[in-house]
Short mmCIF file of C-alpha atoms in Angstrom, two decimals:
data_model
loop_
_atom_site.label_atom_id
_atom_site.label_comp_id
_atom_site.label_asym_id
_atom_site.label_seq_id
_atom_site.Cartn_x
_atom_site.Cartn_y
_atom_site.Cartn_z
CA MET A 27 123.10 83.75 148.51
CA ARG A 28 126.12 86.01 148.37
CA SER A 29 128.44 82.77 147.55
CA ALA A 30 125.94 81.87 144.65
CA ARG A 31 126.46 85.84 143.09
CA THR A 32 130.19 85.37 143.70
CA ALA A 33 130.29 82.48 141.42
CA VAL A 34 127.87 84.01 139.01
CA TRP A 35 129.94 87.29 138.64
CA PRO A 36 132.91 85.81 136.97
CA VAL A 37 130.52 84.13 134.19
CA ARG A 38 128.82 87.33 133.29
CA LEU A 39 132.22 88.88 132.95
CA GLY A 40 133.52 86.55 130.73
CA LYS A 41 130.38 86.62 128.56
CA SER A 42 130.71 90.36 128.39
CA ALA A 43 134.18 90.34 127.54
CA TRP A 44 133.58 87.62 124.95
CA ARG A 45 130.97 89.69 123.41
CA ARG A 46 133.15 92.69 123.17
CA ALA A 47 136.14 91.06 121.72
CA SER A 48 134.02 89.38 119.05
CA LEU A 49 132.95 93.04 117.58
CA LEU A 50 136.99 93.74 117.07
CA PRO A 51 137.95 93.55 113.35
CA PRO A 52 140.06 90.55 112.19
CA VAL A 53 142.97 92.93 111.61
CA VAL A 54 143.32 93.68 115.64
CA TRP A 55 143.23 89.70 116.18
CA GLY A 56 145.93 89.17 113.10
CA SER A 57 147.78 91.74 114.65
CA LEU A 58 147.57 90.48 118.21
CA LEU A 59 148.47 86.88 116.98
CA SER A 60 151.62 88.06 115.16
CA SER A 61 152.72 90.02 118.14
CA LEU A 62 152.41 87.08 120.55
CA LEU A 63 154.54 84.90 117.88
CA LEU A 64 157.15 87.39 117.67
CA LEU A 65 157.41 87.88 121.24
CA ASN A 66 157.91 84.17 121.65
CA VAL A 67 160.59 84.00 119.18
CA VAL A 68 162.30 87.24 120.79
CA THR A 69 162.25 85.51 124.69
CA THR A 70 163.09 82.03 123.77
CA ARG A 71 165.59 81.92 120.78
CA PRO A 72 169.60 82.67 121.68
CA PRO A 73 171.18 85.70 120.35
CA ARG A 74 172.76 83.41 117.15
CA GLU A 75 169.19 82.24 115.83
CA LEU A 76 167.27 85.01 116.62
CA PRO A 77 167.85 87.16 113.18
CA MET A 78 166.86 83.91 111.06
CA ALA A 79 163.85 83.25 113.19
CA VAL A 80 162.48 86.54 113.19
CA THR A 81 162.84 86.93 109.38
CA LEU A 82 160.93 83.56 108.90
CA THR A 83 158.47 84.13 111.37
CA VAL A 84 157.85 87.58 109.49
CA VAL A 85 157.80 86.02 106.11
CA LEU A 86 155.65 83.28 107.36
CA LEU A 87 153.08 85.69 108.81
CA LEU A 88 152.99 89.02 106.54
CA PRO A 89 151.51 87.10 103.29
CA LEU A 90 148.25 86.53 105.66
CA VAL A 91 147.31 90.11 105.16
CA TRP A 92 146.39 89.39 101.73
CA ARG A 93 144.78 85.69 102.06
CA HIS A 94 141.33 87.22 101.51
CA ARG A 95 142.47 88.50 98.05
CA ALA A 96 144.58 86.21 96.82
CA PRO A 97 144.07 82.78 99.03
CA ARG A 98 145.98 80.19 96.60
CA THR A 99 148.76 82.61 96.38
CA VAL A 100 149.12 83.16 99.67
CA PHE A 101 149.09 79.94 100.60
CA ALA A 102 151.74 79.15 98.11
CA THR A 103 153.58 81.85 99.48
CA VAL A 104 153.54 80.33 102.78
CA ALA A 105 154.15 76.92 101.95
CA ALA A 106 157.48 77.76 100.08
CA VAL A 107 158.74 79.65 103.18
CA ALA A 108 157.81 76.83 105.53
CA ALA A 109 159.63 74.26 103.03
CA VAL A 110 162.77 77.03 103.51
CA GLN A 111 162.20 76.71 107.10
CA TRP A 112 162.48 72.99 106.81
CA LEU A 113 165.58 72.88 105.09
CA LEU A 114 167.13 75.38 107.80
CA ASP A 115 166.03 72.78 110.36
CA ILE A 116 164.31 75.75 112.32
CA GLN A 117 161.07 75.17 113.95
CA LEU A 118 159.02 77.95 114.53
CA PRO A 119 155.29 78.99 116.58
CA ALA A 120 154.59 80.77 113.21
CA ASP A 121 153.85 77.56 111.28
CA ILE A 122 150.29 77.91 112.27
CA ALA A 123 150.14 80.24 109.47
CA LEU A 124 149.82 77.51 107.31
CA LEU A 125 146.72 76.21 108.98
CA VAL A 126 145.23 80.06 108.56
CA ALA A 127 146.12 79.77 104.82
CA LEU A 128 144.29 76.24 104.52
CA TYR A 129 141.27 77.23 106.15
CA THR A 130 141.20 80.80 103.87
CA VAL A 131 141.51 78.27 100.77
CA ALA A 132 139.01 76.28 102.02
CA VAL A 133 136.32 79.20 102.47
CA ARG A 134 137.15 81.22 99.65
CA ALA A 135 138.46 78.76 96.55
CA ASP A 136 136.51 75.46 95.71
CA LEU A 137 136.62 71.85 96.73
CA ARG A 138 139.53 70.82 94.41
CA ASP A 139 141.89 73.76 95.29
CA THR A 140 141.11 72.88 99.06
CA LEU A 141 142.12 69.09 98.68
CA VAL A 142 145.21 70.23 96.71
CA ALA A 143 146.25 72.40 99.52
CA GLY A 144 145.27 69.98 102.05
CA ALA A 145 147.56 67.58 100.23
CA VAL A 146 150.72 69.89 100.19
CA LEU A 147 150.24 70.58 103.90
CA GLU A 148 149.76 66.88 104.75
CA VAL A 149 153.39 66.05 102.79
CA GLY A 150 154.73 69.01 104.87
CA GLY A 151 153.32 67.48 107.98
CA LEU A 152 154.85 63.99 107.25
CA LEU A 153 158.16 65.48 106.65
CA ALA A 154 158.06 67.75 109.48
CA CYS A 155 157.47 64.95 112.02
CA LEU A 156 160.03 62.81 110.42
CA ARG A 157 162.49 65.02 111.15
CA TRP A 158 161.79 66.86 114.34
CA THR A 159 160.21 63.80 116.41
CA THR A 160 162.05 62.09 119.10
CA ASP A 161 162.79 58.45 120.41
CA GLY A 162 160.65 56.96 117.42
CA ALA A 163 157.49 58.90 118.50
CA PHE A 164 156.31 59.27 115.22
CA LEU A 165 152.50 58.54 115.01
CA THR A 166 151.19 60.28 117.84
CA PRO A 167 152.48 63.67 116.17
CA PHE A 168 151.38 62.47 112.77
CA VAL A 169 148.06 61.68 113.74
CA ALA A 170 147.62 64.96 115.54
CA VAL A 171 148.93 67.22 112.49
CA THR A 172 146.62 65.21 110.36
CA ALA A 173 143.72 65.43 112.37
CA MET A 174 144.18 69.39 112.43
CA ILE A 175 144.68 69.71 108.77
CA VAL A 176 141.39 67.80 108.32
CA ALA A 177 139.55 69.67 110.82
CA VAL A 178 140.78 73.08 109.37
CA GLY A 179 139.79 71.90 105.98
CA VAL A 180 136.63 70.63 106.95
CA LEU A 181 135.77 73.77 108.87
CA GLY A 182 136.52 76.11 106.16
CA VAL A 183 134.48 73.97 103.67
CA HIS A 184 131.57 74.18 106.12
CA VAL A 185 131.92 77.62 106.32
CA ARG A 186 131.71 78.41 102.67
CA ILE A 187 129.01 76.17 102.13
CA HIS A 188 127.06 77.93 104.83
CA ARG A 189 127.78 81.32 103.39
CA ALA A 190 126.80 80.32 99.93
CA TYR A 191 123.51 78.92 101.42
CA LEU A 192 122.87 82.25 103.07
CA ALA A 193 123.69 84.15 100.01
CA ALA A 194 121.15 81.80 98.09
CA VAL A 195 118.77 82.83 100.69
CA GLU A 196 119.31 86.28 100.46
CA GLU A 197 119.02 86.58 96.85
CA ARG A 198 115.86 84.30 96.76
CA ALA A 199 114.17 86.64 99.03
CA VAL A 200 115.16 89.39 97.33
CA ARG A 201 113.73 88.24 94.36
CA LEU A 202 110.50 87.05 95.79
CA GLU A 203 110.04 90.85 97.18
CA ARG A 204 110.72 92.28 93.68
CA ASP A 205 108.34 89.54 92.24
CA HIS A 206 105.87 90.49 94.89
CA ASP A 207 106.58 94.00 93.97
CA GLN A 208 106.22 93.48 90.14
CA GLN A 209 102.88 91.46 91.10
CA ALA A 210 101.55 94.15 92.74
CA ARG A 211 101.85 96.68 90.23
CA VAL A 212 100.51 94.70 87.54
CA ALA A 213 97.32 94.08 90.06
CA VAL A 214 97.41 97.84 90.34
CA ALA A 215 97.66 98.44 86.92
CA GLU A 216 94.76 95.63 85.80
CA GLU A 217 92.53 97.55 88.63
CA ARG A 218 93.16 100.81 86.98
CA THR A 219 92.25 99.41 83.37
CA ARG A 220 89.37 98.00 84.82
CA ILE A 221 87.74 100.95 86.57
CA THR A 222 88.90 102.98 83.28
CA ARG A 223 86.88 100.57 81.24
CA GLU A 224 83.76 100.74 83.33
CA MET A 225 84.08 104.60 83.59
CA HIS A 226 84.37 104.78 79.96
CA ASP A 227 81.10 102.50 79.20
CA ILE A 228 79.11 104.15 82.09
CA VAL A 229 79.71 107.85 81.29
CA THR A 230 79.55 107.07 77.37
CA HIS A 231 76.35 105.33 77.72
CA ASN A 232 74.68 107.50 80.09
CA LEU A 233 75.58 110.76 78.71
CA SER A 234 74.46 109.35 75.15
CA VAL A 235 70.96 108.59 76.38
CA MET A 236 71.03 111.83 78.18
CA VAL A 237 71.82 114.15 75.01
CA ALA A 238 69.59 111.96 73.11
CA LEU A 239 66.76 112.56 75.41
CA THR A 240 67.68 116.37 75.67
CA ASP A 241 67.40 116.90 71.96
CA ALA A 242 63.78 115.04 72.22
CA ALA A 243 62.69 117.16 74.97
CA VAL A 244 63.79 120.33 73.28
CA TYR A 245 62.34 119.43 69.93
CA ALA A 246 58.85 118.54 71.71
CA GLN A 247 59.04 121.46 74.62
CA HIS A 248 56.19 123.52 72.36
CA ARG A 249 54.49 120.71 70.31
CA SER A 250 53.91 118.02 73.14
CA PRO A 251 55.07 119.62 76.81
CA GLY A 252 53.89 116.07 78.14
CA LYS A 253 56.24 114.38 76.24
CA ALA A 254 58.97 116.86 76.90
CA THR A 255 58.49 116.45 80.55
CA THR A 256 58.66 112.72 80.20
CA ALA A 257 61.85 113.11 78.17
CA MET A 258 63.13 115.27 81.21
CA LEU A 259 62.47 113.11 83.92
CA GLN A 260 64.03 110.44 82.37
CA ILE A 261 67.33 112.18 81.85
CA SER A 262 66.96 112.87 85.50
CA GLU A 263 66.45 108.87 86.08
CA THR A 264 69.62 108.25 83.70
CA GLY A 265 71.82 111.01 85.54
CA ARG A 266 70.93 109.37 89.04
CA GLN A 267 71.68 105.72 87.41
CA ALA A 268 74.87 107.06 86.27
CA LEU A 269 75.80 107.98 89.52
CA THR A 270 74.84 104.93 91.35
CA ASP A 271 76.83 102.91 88.75
CA MET A 272 79.74 105.16 89.30
CA ARG A 273 79.68 104.74 93.16
CA ARG A 274 78.75 100.79 92.75
CA SER A 275 81.95 100.70 90.36
CA LEU A 276 84.20 102.76 92.58
CA GLY A 277 82.73 100.75 95.76
CA VAL A 278 84.31 97.49 95.61
CA LEU A 279 87.53 98.98 96.37
CA ARG A 280 86.11 100.20 99.92
CA ALA A 281 85.01 98.10 102.19
CA GLY A 282 81.43 98.41 103.64
CA GLU A 283 80.34 100.53 100.65
CA PRO A 284 76.46 101.00 101.13
CA ASP A 285 75.78 101.34 97.38
CA ALA A 286 77.79 98.38 96.34
CA LEU A 287 75.30 96.16 98.63
CA ARG A 288 72.34 97.86 97.75
CA HIS A 289 72.66 98.07 93.92
CA PRO A 290 74.10 94.53 92.61
CA LEU A 291 76.08 94.28 89.42
CA PRO A 292 73.93 94.64 86.30
CA GLY A 293 73.34 91.44 84.13
CA ILE A 294 71.54 89.54 81.65
CA ALA A 295 68.36 90.43 83.82
CA GLN A 296 68.75 94.05 83.59
CA LEU A 297 69.11 93.88 79.62
CA THR A 298 65.33 94.61 79.47
CA ALA A 299 65.62 97.84 81.43
CA LEU A 300 68.42 98.89 79.10
CA ALA A 301 66.46 98.28 76.20
CA ASP A 302 63.49 100.37 77.59
CA GLN A 303 66.05 102.96 78.19
CA MET A 304 67.32 102.78 74.69
CA GLY A 305 63.88 102.80 73.28
CA ALA A 306 63.03 106.09 75.42
CA ALA A 307 66.33 107.55 73.92
CA GLY A 308 65.01 106.97 70.19
CA LEU A 309 66.26 103.72 69.45
CA PRO A 310 64.01 100.68 69.77
CA THR A 311 65.51 97.63 70.57
CA ARG A 312 64.32 94.19 71.43
CA ILE A 313 65.77 91.73 73.68
CA ASP A 314 65.80 87.73 72.88
CA ILE A 315 67.34 85.57 75.45
CA HIS A 316 67.25 82.11 75.35
CA GLY A 317 68.48 79.64 77.80
CA GLY A 318 68.56 79.71 81.45
CA HIS A 319 71.16 82.12 82.71
CA ALA A 320 71.04 81.14 86.54
CA HIS A 321 74.62 79.41 86.21
CA VAL A 322 76.47 82.50 84.58
CA PRO A 323 78.82 83.89 86.99
CA ALA A 324 78.18 87.72 88.15
CA THR A 325 81.34 88.91 86.49
CA ALA A 326 80.45 87.10 82.90
CA GLU A 327 77.07 88.61 83.30
CA LEU A 328 78.19 92.00 83.72
CA THR A 329 80.54 91.43 81.06
CA VAL A 330 77.55 90.31 78.85
CA TYR A 331 75.59 93.78 80.20
CA ARG A 332 78.54 96.01 79.33
CA LEU A 333 79.12 94.46 75.65
CA VAL A 334 75.49 95.07 74.82
CA GLN A 335 75.35 98.34 76.43
CA GLU A 336 78.56 99.59 74.22
CA ALA A 337 77.13 98.30 71.27
CA LEU A 338 73.70 100.44 71.65
CA THR A 339 75.47 103.19 72.57
CA ASN A 340 77.54 103.26 69.35
CA THR A 341 74.57 102.64 67.41
CA LEU A 342 72.39 105.34 69.11
CA LYS A 343 75.20 107.77 68.47
CA HIS A 344 76.09 106.88 64.81
CA THR A 345 72.93 106.07 63.46
CA PRO A 346 69.87 108.34 62.15
CA ALA A 347 66.66 108.22 63.73
CA GLY A 348 64.42 105.06 62.93
CA THR A 349 67.10 102.76 63.22
CA GLN A 350 65.92 99.73 65.46
CA ALA A 351 68.29 97.11 67.14
CA LYS A 352 68.04 93.69 68.18
CA VAL A 353 69.91 91.84 70.98
CA ARG A 354 69.94 88.02 71.10
CA ILE A 355 71.67 86.34 73.93
CA VAL A 356 72.26 82.24 73.86
CA CYS A 357 73.17 80.51 77.20
CA SER A 358 74.28 77.27 77.66
CA THR A 359 76.44 75.30 80.19
CA GLU A 360 79.73 76.19 78.89
CA SER A 361 79.27 79.57 77.28
CA VAL A 362 77.04 82.68 76.54
CA THR A 363 76.66 83.88 73.03
CA VAL A 364 75.84 87.79 72.26
CA ASP A 365 74.74 89.27 68.82
CA VAL A 366 74.02 92.74 68.80
CA THR A 367 72.41 94.04 65.03
CA ASP A 368 70.88 97.36 64.01
CA THR A 369 69.22 98.19 60.84
CA GLY A 370 71.10 101.78 60.55
CA PRO A 371 72.53 102.72 57.29
CA LEU A 372 76.43 102.75 57.42
CA PRO A 373 77.68 105.53 54.85
CA PRO A 374 81.11 105.11 53.46
CA ALA A 375 82.50 108.17 55.41
CA LEU A 376 81.05 106.81 58.69
CA ALA A 377 82.71 103.19 58.43
CA ALA A 378 85.89 104.40 59.89
CA THR A 379 84.52 105.80 62.96
CA ARG A 380 81.82 103.61 63.51
CA PRO A 381 82.99 101.02 66.20
CA GLY A 382 83.68 104.10 68.52
CA HIS A 383 86.24 104.39 71.52
CA GLY A 384 84.86 101.44 73.15
CA ILE A 385 85.46 98.76 70.79
CA THR A 386 89.05 98.07 72.38
CA GLY A 387 87.39 97.97 75.47
CA MET A 388 84.79 95.34 74.33
CA ARG A 389 87.65 93.32 72.92
CA GLU A 390 89.45 93.06 76.15
CA ARG A 391 85.94 92.08 78.01
CA ALA A 392 85.67 89.14 75.51
CA ALA A 393 89.21 88.23 75.54
CA ALA A 394 89.08 87.87 79.34
CA TYR A 395 86.55 84.93 78.76
CA GLY A 396 88.45 83.15 75.95
CA GLY A 397 86.19 85.30 73.30
CA THR A 398 87.02 86.97 70.11
CA LEU A 399 84.69 89.81 69.13
CA ARG A 400 83.82 90.86 65.62
CA ALA A 401 82.45 94.26 64.76
CA GLY A 402 81.41 95.45 61.54
CA PRO A 403 78.61 96.10 58.78
CA LEU A 404 76.30 93.08 57.89
CA PRO A 405 75.64 91.70 54.30
CA ASP A 406 72.11 92.90 54.41
CA GLY A 407 72.64 96.36 56.03
CA GLY A 408 73.11 97.56 59.32
CA TRP A 409 76.12 96.97 61.74
CA GLY A 410 76.58 93.74 63.99
CA VAL A 411 78.75 92.60 66.95
CA HIS A 412 79.37 89.18 67.69
CA THR A 413 81.28 87.34 70.26
CA ARG A 414 80.90 84.23 72.70
CA LEU A 415 82.13 84.26 75.98
CA PHE A 416 83.56 80.40 77.65
CA LEU A 417 82.35 79.90 80.97
CA ALA A 418 84.52 76.96 81.84
CA GLY A 419 88.08 77.29 83.13
CA THR A 420 88.50 81.00 82.08
CA GLY A 421 89.72 82.31 85.68
CA ALA A 422 88.49 85.59 84.56
CA VAL A 423 88.45 87.97 87.70
CA SER A 424 87.79 91.36 86.25
CA ALA A 425 85.01 92.10 83.76
#
């Protein structure tokens, strides 16, 4: 057991030392390498060769400090110094600077510059082997030098490609995150628009009905107390219905909201109750529904209901007593056609304001199903609203 621990301890120590050494900045490693090469020159060269050897070593190593900023220039400088060294017939360990410069070109420049630098270095290696090999042993050192040049160049190109890939992946991740945030903001804006539109329709309609019922109750409180009481009860029921609609519309934002389950979204089937409510407020309304609507999606039915509700509310607000309204719904397998007309007069002064503030919301609801809403005076008098909602392939998600 003790021998096993003794064998593992050096391995752990070596791993720890390597981890700490890898955290050192490149400048430290470069300084350490330069110091070792200068020490080798000082300790191995005779005194008469020492000044030139030290000078060439420093000139070979010093440009490497700027290799990251100007890799091509540094490689050209180091290659020129190596050529002078070859002419002076001086061999130096500092020639490793050529491989470092080639690696930097391969990492930071393009493939063409890497091939040019590799070719220059290969020529230099050929000349060095021709001059400094002995006993005719030319092939072995030349193959070794060529292998080192190719290995360094391939390693540098691989590192450059790997860095470019990581940069592309990081950029794509940032772009996807930005797109996701943008989509989230768009979704929030669309949800706010939907809620605002729902609140506008609910509040405007129910307040208009309650105001009309209140006026009727005040008018009838002395002449017909029974009708006044009925009108007040209808006001109370309308207020409760408005609260229910508001809780239901906001309840879809919260999971487990009980009102959203107890009170389904209004649709075409609830138009009769809407007509009765409008009739009680003083606007007799007739509902004609042609074709079955069982296949119509719930969101499309809600759109139909809100369109009719807004059109009748505008009629109730802008027409005098005695006006009648008619709603005609035509359902088919592909579309739902909505027509709301009334018999109220349209004075010129009222023509500009008749559509009301909800007309923009009506157009947006119709556009969600590929429809175009038309609202304006009719040739025979009165006001009309017409649209057609297309059910196939609309993909509408909010009514």
